[in-house]
Short mmCIF file of C-alpha atoms in Angstrom, two decimals:
data_model
loop_
_atom_site.label_atom_id
_atom_site.label_comp_id
_atom_site.label_asym_id
_atom_site.label_seq_id
_atom_site.Cartn_x
_atom_site.Cartn_y
_atom_site.Cartn_z
CA MET A 1 57.09 84.52 84.89
CA THR A 2 55.13 85.86 81.91
CA ARG A 3 52.77 87.76 84.22
CA HIS A 4 55.69 89.33 86.09
CA PHE A 5 57.44 90.30 82.85
CA SER A 6 54.22 91.92 81.69
CA ALA A 7 53.95 93.74 85.03
CA PHE A 8 57.47 95.15 84.69
CA PHE A 9 56.63 96.32 81.16
CA LYS A 10 53.45 98.02 82.41
CA LEU A 11 55.38 99.60 85.29
CA ALA A 12 57.93 101.10 82.90
CA ARG A 13 55.18 102.54 80.71
CA VAL A 14 53.35 103.96 83.74
CA GLY A 15 56.60 105.58 84.91
CA LEU A 16 57.09 107.27 81.53
CA HIS A 17 53.44 108.35 81.59
CA LEU A 18 53.93 110.00 84.99
CA ILE A 19 57.06 111.78 83.80
CA HIS A 20 55.22 113.03 80.72
CA GLY A 21 52.40 114.22 82.98
CA LEU A 22 54.87 116.22 85.06
CA TRP A 23 56.31 117.74 81.89
CA VAL A 24 52.86 118.81 80.68
CA VAL A 25 52.04 120.32 84.10
CA ASN A 26 55.26 122.34 84.22
CA ARG A 27 55.36 123.27 80.55
CA HIS A 28 51.74 123.99 79.64
CA PHE A 29 49.52 124.36 82.73
CA PRO A 30 50.75 127.87 83.68
CA ARG A 31 49.34 129.30 80.42
CA TRP A 32 46.30 127.06 79.93
CA GLN A 33 42.75 127.96 80.90
CA ASP A 34 40.80 125.75 83.29
CA HIS A 35 38.80 123.97 80.59
CA GLN A 36 42.01 123.08 78.74
CA LYS A 37 43.54 121.69 81.93
CA ALA A 38 40.39 119.67 82.69
CA LYS A 39 40.36 118.12 79.21
CA ARG A 40 44.03 117.12 79.42
CA ILE A 41 43.65 115.75 82.97
CA GLN A 42 40.75 113.54 81.90
CA ALA A 43 42.69 112.24 78.89
CA TRP A 44 45.73 111.58 81.11
CA ALA A 45 43.61 109.68 83.65
CA ARG A 46 42.02 107.50 80.97
CA SER A 47 45.46 106.71 79.54
CA SER A 48 46.69 105.83 83.03
CA LEU A 49 43.94 103.24 83.48
CA ALA A 50 44.67 101.76 80.06
CA LEU A 51 48.38 101.45 80.87
CA LEU A 52 47.53 99.74 84.16
CA GLY A 53 45.28 97.29 82.33
CA ILE A 54 42.09 98.49 84.01
CA ASP A 55 38.82 98.78 82.09
CA LEU A 56 36.34 101.50 83.05
CA LYS A 57 32.60 100.88 83.10
CA VAL A 58 30.18 103.68 83.94
CA ASN A 59 26.58 103.18 85.07
CA GLY A 60 24.34 106.21 85.30
CA ASN A 61 25.25 109.76 84.37
CA PRO A 62 28.49 111.38 85.56
CA PRO A 63 28.18 115.07 86.40
CA GLY A 64 28.75 117.50 83.58
CA ASN A 65 28.81 120.94 85.16
CA GLY A 66 28.49 122.12 88.72
CA PRO A 67 28.19 123.45 91.22
CA LEU A 68 28.02 119.96 92.67
CA LEU A 69 29.53 117.88 95.46
CA LEU A 70 30.41 114.36 94.28
CA VAL A 71 30.43 111.78 97.10
CA ALA A 72 32.19 108.42 96.68
CA ASN A 73 33.27 105.43 98.71
CA HIS A 74 37.03 105.02 98.99
CA VAL A 75 38.91 101.82 98.06
CA SER A 76 42.27 102.74 96.59
CA TRP A 77 44.73 105.47 95.64
CA LEU A 78 43.40 104.73 92.15
CA ASP A 79 39.98 106.17 93.00
CA ILE A 80 41.16 109.67 92.15
CA VAL A 81 42.41 108.56 88.73
CA VAL A 82 39.17 106.63 88.11
CA LEU A 83 36.91 109.58 88.91
CA LEU A 84 39.04 111.97 86.88
CA ALA A 85 38.70 109.60 83.93
CA SER A 86 34.91 109.73 84.20
CA CYS A 87 34.33 113.47 84.68
CA PRO A 88 36.18 116.74 85.30
CA CYS A 89 36.34 117.34 89.06
CA ARG A 90 38.53 118.60 91.87
CA PHE A 91 39.18 116.67 95.05
CA VAL A 92 39.33 117.24 98.74
CA SER A 93 42.09 114.95 99.95
CA LYS A 94 44.26 114.35 103.00
CA SER A 95 47.30 116.58 103.19
CA GLU A 96 49.75 113.64 103.12
CA ILE A 97 49.00 112.98 99.44
CA GLY A 98 50.17 116.46 98.55
CA GLN A 99 53.62 115.51 99.87
CA TRP A 100 53.97 112.32 97.81
CA PRO A 101 56.65 112.45 95.11
CA VAL A 102 55.21 112.95 91.61
CA VAL A 103 51.65 112.12 92.70
CA GLY A 104 51.57 115.16 94.98
CA THR A 105 52.61 117.45 92.14
CA LEU A 106 49.97 116.01 89.83
CA THR A 107 47.17 116.23 92.41
CA ARG A 108 48.05 119.84 93.19
CA ALA A 109 48.01 120.61 89.46
CA ALA A 110 44.50 119.11 89.31
CA GLY A 111 43.31 121.74 91.83
CA THR A 112 43.02 119.44 94.84
CA LEU A 113 42.11 121.00 98.20
CA PHE A 114 44.16 119.44 101.00
CA ILE A 115 42.88 118.88 104.51
CA THR A 116 44.62 117.90 107.75
CA ARG A 117 42.07 115.37 108.96
CA SER A 118 43.28 115.38 112.56
CA SER A 119 42.68 119.13 112.87
CA ARG A 120 39.14 120.34 113.50
CA ARG A 121 40.24 123.89 112.73
CA ASP A 122 41.61 122.85 109.37
CA ALA A 123 38.41 120.95 108.58
CA LEU A 124 36.43 124.14 109.18
CA ARG A 125 38.82 126.03 106.90
CA VAL A 126 38.34 123.51 104.10
CA VAL A 127 34.54 123.46 104.48
CA HIS A 128 34.53 127.27 104.16
CA GLN A 129 36.83 127.08 101.12
CA MET A 130 34.65 124.41 99.50
CA ALA A 131 31.51 126.49 100.02
CA GLU A 132 33.23 129.53 98.50
CA LYS A 133 34.23 127.57 95.40
CA LEU A 134 30.77 126.05 94.99
CA HIS A 135 29.30 129.56 95.30
CA ALA A 136 31.80 131.33 93.07
CA ASP A 137 32.27 128.80 90.28
CA SER A 138 28.98 127.52 88.91
CA GLY A 139 30.82 124.90 86.87
CA MET A 140 32.88 123.37 89.65
CA VAL A 141 32.47 119.73 90.72
CA LEU A 142 34.16 118.93 94.03
CA ALA A 143 34.69 115.26 94.93
CA ILE A 144 35.05 113.88 98.46
CA PHE A 145 35.57 110.51 100.14
CA PRO A 146 33.59 110.99 103.37
CA GLU A 147 34.66 107.64 104.87
CA GLY A 148 37.90 109.45 105.66
CA THR A 149 39.93 106.32 104.88
CA THR A 150 39.95 103.39 102.48
CA SER A 151 38.06 100.09 102.86
CA ASN A 152 38.29 96.70 101.16
CA GLY A 153 35.43 97.70 98.87
CA LEU A 154 33.03 95.07 100.19
CA GLN A 155 31.29 97.48 102.52
CA VAL A 156 31.03 101.21 103.04
CA LEU A 157 32.43 102.67 106.25
CA PRO A 158 30.40 105.37 108.06
CA PHE A 159 30.43 108.77 106.36
CA HIS A 160 31.78 111.79 108.20
CA ALA A 161 29.23 114.57 107.82
CA ASN A 162 31.39 117.70 108.15
CA LEU A 163 32.14 118.24 104.45
CA PHE A 164 28.44 118.00 103.55
CA GLN A 165 28.05 121.39 105.24
CA ALA A 166 29.76 123.01 102.26
CA ALA A 167 26.95 121.87 99.94
CA ILE A 168 24.33 123.11 102.40
CA SER A 169 26.01 126.50 102.76
CA ALA A 170 26.34 126.88 98.99
CA ASN A 171 22.89 125.43 98.25
CA ALA A 172 24.62 122.97 95.90
CA PRO A 173 23.42 119.43 95.10
CA VAL A 174 25.17 116.22 96.09
CA GLN A 175 25.60 113.29 93.71
CA THR A 176 26.72 109.88 94.93
CA VAL A 177 28.95 107.41 93.11
CA ALA A 178 29.84 103.85 94.10
CA VAL A 179 33.33 102.57 93.21
CA ARG A 180 33.79 98.83 92.71
CA PHE A 181 36.88 96.95 91.47
CA GLU A 182 36.32 93.52 89.94
CA GLU A 183 37.96 90.90 87.76
CA THR A 184 36.95 91.51 84.15
CA ALA A 185 36.54 87.83 83.24
CA SER A 186 34.51 86.65 86.22
CA GLY A 187 32.94 89.85 87.53
CA ARG A 188 34.04 88.84 91.04
CA HIS A 189 35.04 91.53 93.51
CA SER A 190 38.77 92.24 93.42
CA GLN A 191 40.97 93.59 96.21
CA ALA A 192 44.08 93.90 94.04
CA ALA A 193 43.93 97.70 94.00
CA CYS A 194 43.01 98.07 97.68
CA TYR A 195 45.11 100.35 99.85
CA ILE A 196 44.22 99.48 103.45
CA ASP A 197 45.79 98.64 106.82
CA ASP A 198 49.49 97.81 106.26
CA ASP A 199 49.38 98.16 102.48
CA THR A 200 52.05 100.31 100.86
CA PHE A 201 51.63 102.29 97.68
CA LEU A 202 54.21 100.16 95.87
CA GLY A 203 52.64 96.94 97.15
CA SER A 204 49.19 97.99 95.98
CA LEU A 205 50.60 99.08 92.62
CA TRP A 206 52.41 95.75 92.13
CA ARG A 207 49.28 93.74 93.02
CA THR A 208 47.36 95.78 90.48
CA LEU A 209 49.97 95.18 87.78
CA THR A 210 50.22 91.41 88.39
CA ALA A 211 46.48 90.75 88.87
CA PRO A 212 44.23 89.31 86.17
CA GLN A 213 42.56 91.89 83.94
CA GLN A 214 40.73 94.34 86.18
CA ARG A 215 37.64 96.46 85.69
CA VAL A 216 36.43 99.37 87.80
CA VAL A 217 32.70 100.02 87.80
CA LEU A 218 31.39 103.47 88.67
CA SER A 219 27.68 103.66 89.48
CA PHE A 220 26.37 107.22 89.63
CA GLY A 221 23.25 108.18 91.53
CA SER A 222 21.12 111.24 90.84
CA ALA A 223 21.98 114.75 92.03
CA GLN A 224 19.89 115.86 95.03
CA HIS A 225 19.62 119.04 97.09
CA ALA A 226 19.50 118.94 100.86
CA GLY A 227 15.76 119.49 100.97
CA GLY A 228 15.87 120.62 104.60
CA ARG A 229 18.20 117.86 105.78
CA ASN A 230 21.06 118.69 108.11
CA ARG A 231 24.54 117.43 107.26
CA GLN A 232 24.24 114.34 109.46
CA ASP A 233 21.02 113.18 107.84
CA TRP A 234 22.29 113.97 104.36
CA ALA A 235 25.50 112.02 104.99
CA ALA A 236 23.49 109.04 106.29
CA ASP A 237 21.24 109.09 103.21
CA ALA A 238 24.26 109.32 100.88
CA HIS A 239 25.90 106.40 102.70
CA ALA A 240 22.79 104.25 102.26
CA GLU A 241 22.62 105.13 98.56
CA VAL A 242 26.28 104.24 97.90
CA ALA A 243 25.98 100.98 99.86
CA GLY A 244 22.86 100.09 97.91
CA MET A 245 24.55 100.71 94.55
CA LEU A 246 27.48 98.50 95.55
CA LYS A 247 25.10 95.61 96.29
CA ALA A 248 23.01 96.07 93.14
#
């Protein structure tokens, strides 16, 4: 009963936090410069994790400035919030998220590029757009989840290689990051925040709120250029690096 009461209290605070985020986006973002937006987004993401009762631990060095393509495994809808809390970045995400109430507005405000995963033509459009941004904006960090879907966090699904072409075309480096959710007290892997199979957003959120204290661990690799690799080989190497960091 106490845990559920605490969960309802957290849920109310998260709801108010989302509403405040929408207010900031509508009221201030139209007149703010990019660096001001990035600073506020990072602060908002860190506050979101605190309200959800999730600690953040970072191993390695998050990217500072780009151009850079950040490559992560995908466990939960929370992954976007977690990465935003660790470093300023923009995401390439499935188009459905852009249609979600509240969340869609916030992700669009964060500069997310949306892709229709079932459309090869749209994938080519997004790769071209990514390459343009990595060329044009030397400070931009783009983040992708090349598994194309979420997993239970115990293993890394195969990486789709298409989006790696943007880094090759722009001669930009790739940096890997492994995302792991665990129980703070025991350090055991946690699936509370997972968003897989028949999970719903509300179900995943409620599990997160009612679970024991959670911690998300981000392990960053080093930034690397293609070095003559094609996108398939680069994706395979990035997959192996992320899987290795999860097991470390």
